[in-house]
Amino acid sequence: MTMLQYNPDKLLVSIHIPKCAGTSFTTCLRSVFKDRLFLHYPDDPEGPPERAAAQQNACVHGHFYHHQWAIGALDYYPDATQFITMLRDPMEMVLSGYYFRRRLGDLGQIDVEKYLEDTLKNPKIFNYLGLPFDLWSASEQHIQGWLEQRFLWIGLTERFADSLELLAVKLGKPTPSIPFENTSPREENIIDLAHYREQFRARFHREFALYDYASRRLDWELDKS
């Protein structure tokens, strides 16, 4: 693997994929970049966020999925050449989404098994829409090239501490403390997931290929750091 080197003179774009510890990671980024962190969340009814003009020692972090406005990362920052993101095991991401929505009270009586079965009817896991490339139509070779040429760092929620240590090395900054925010408790005993996991890997093989690549890459980079 050949990895990108951080250039503090250029803007760093952080893609917040939903249910990948993004709230906690935002806190970490704020401790590193302070007033040079700019948030990009398009939920404001007044319209999409303004483009950050800052470049040097600056980071933009948020959701970039396509919505009713053109809010993709490359729509806003077409010249961006260094990205970071946090990933999570795709099935754990879906489970986290279920318990988050249940905590909000918008799932009615749907249990976790029904939620997983309904998810398996979808063609893709839509959390990944914010990535600055098409995960489902581009070739895996093209995607891996994109990741190696433009992604400075890919962290894993399941290995949050290791991931943050590597990011700190890459940025030349102290390792931030690790907060745990916006977590949704799983009160009940989880059902046997082995059967569902097999189905998820078959159905969402592109999502799992991305996650598996990130896991191998993290191991490799930690060994080299």
PDB file of C-alpha atoms in Angstrom, residues 11 19-20 34 37 43 53-54 75 78 87 91 100 129-130 139 166 173-174 224:
ATOM      1  CA  LEU A  11      -8.304  21.530   3.579  1.00  0.00           C
ATOM      2  CA  LYS A  19     -23.925   5.488  13.054  1.00  0.00           C
ATOM      3  CA  CYS A  20     -20.121   5.293  12.946  1.00  0.00           C
ATOM      4  CA  LYS A  34     -10.501  23.911  17.656  1.00  0.00           C
ATOM      5  CA  LEU A  37     -13.104  22.826  12.541  1.00  0.00           C
ATOM      6  CA  ASP A  43     -30.525  19.435   8.214  1.00  0.00           C
ATOM      7  CA  ALA A  53     -13.474  29.258   2.995  1.00  0.00           C
ATOM      8  CA  ALA A  54     -10.627  28.210   5.278  1.00  0.00           C
ATOM      9  CA  ASP A  75     -19.866  19.515  -4.943  1.00  0.00           C
ATOM     10  CA  PRO A  78     -14.107  20.019  -5.919  1.00  0.00           C
ATOM     11  CA  LEU A  87     -16.301   3.142   9.265  1.00  0.00           C
ATOM     12  CA  MET A  91     -24.302  -5.017  10.224  1.00  0.00           C
ATOM     13  CA  PHE A 100     -31.058   4.743  17.944  1.00  0.00           C
ATOM     14  CA  LEU A 129     -24.103   7.762   0.283  1.00  0.00           C
ATOM     15  CA  GLY A 130     -21.842  10.471   1.683  1.00  0.00           C
ATOM     16  CA  SER A 139     -14.915  -1.119  -9.756  1.00  0.00           C
ATOM     17  CA  LEU A 166      -2.947   6.591  14.080  1.00  0.00           C
ATOM     18  CA  LYS A 173      -0.984  16.166  16.885  1.00  0.00           C
ATOM     19  CA  PRO A 174      -1.459  14.742  20.402  1.00  0.00           C
ATOM     20  CA  LYS A 224       4.315   0.905   9.956  1.00  0.00           C
TER      21      LYS A 224
END
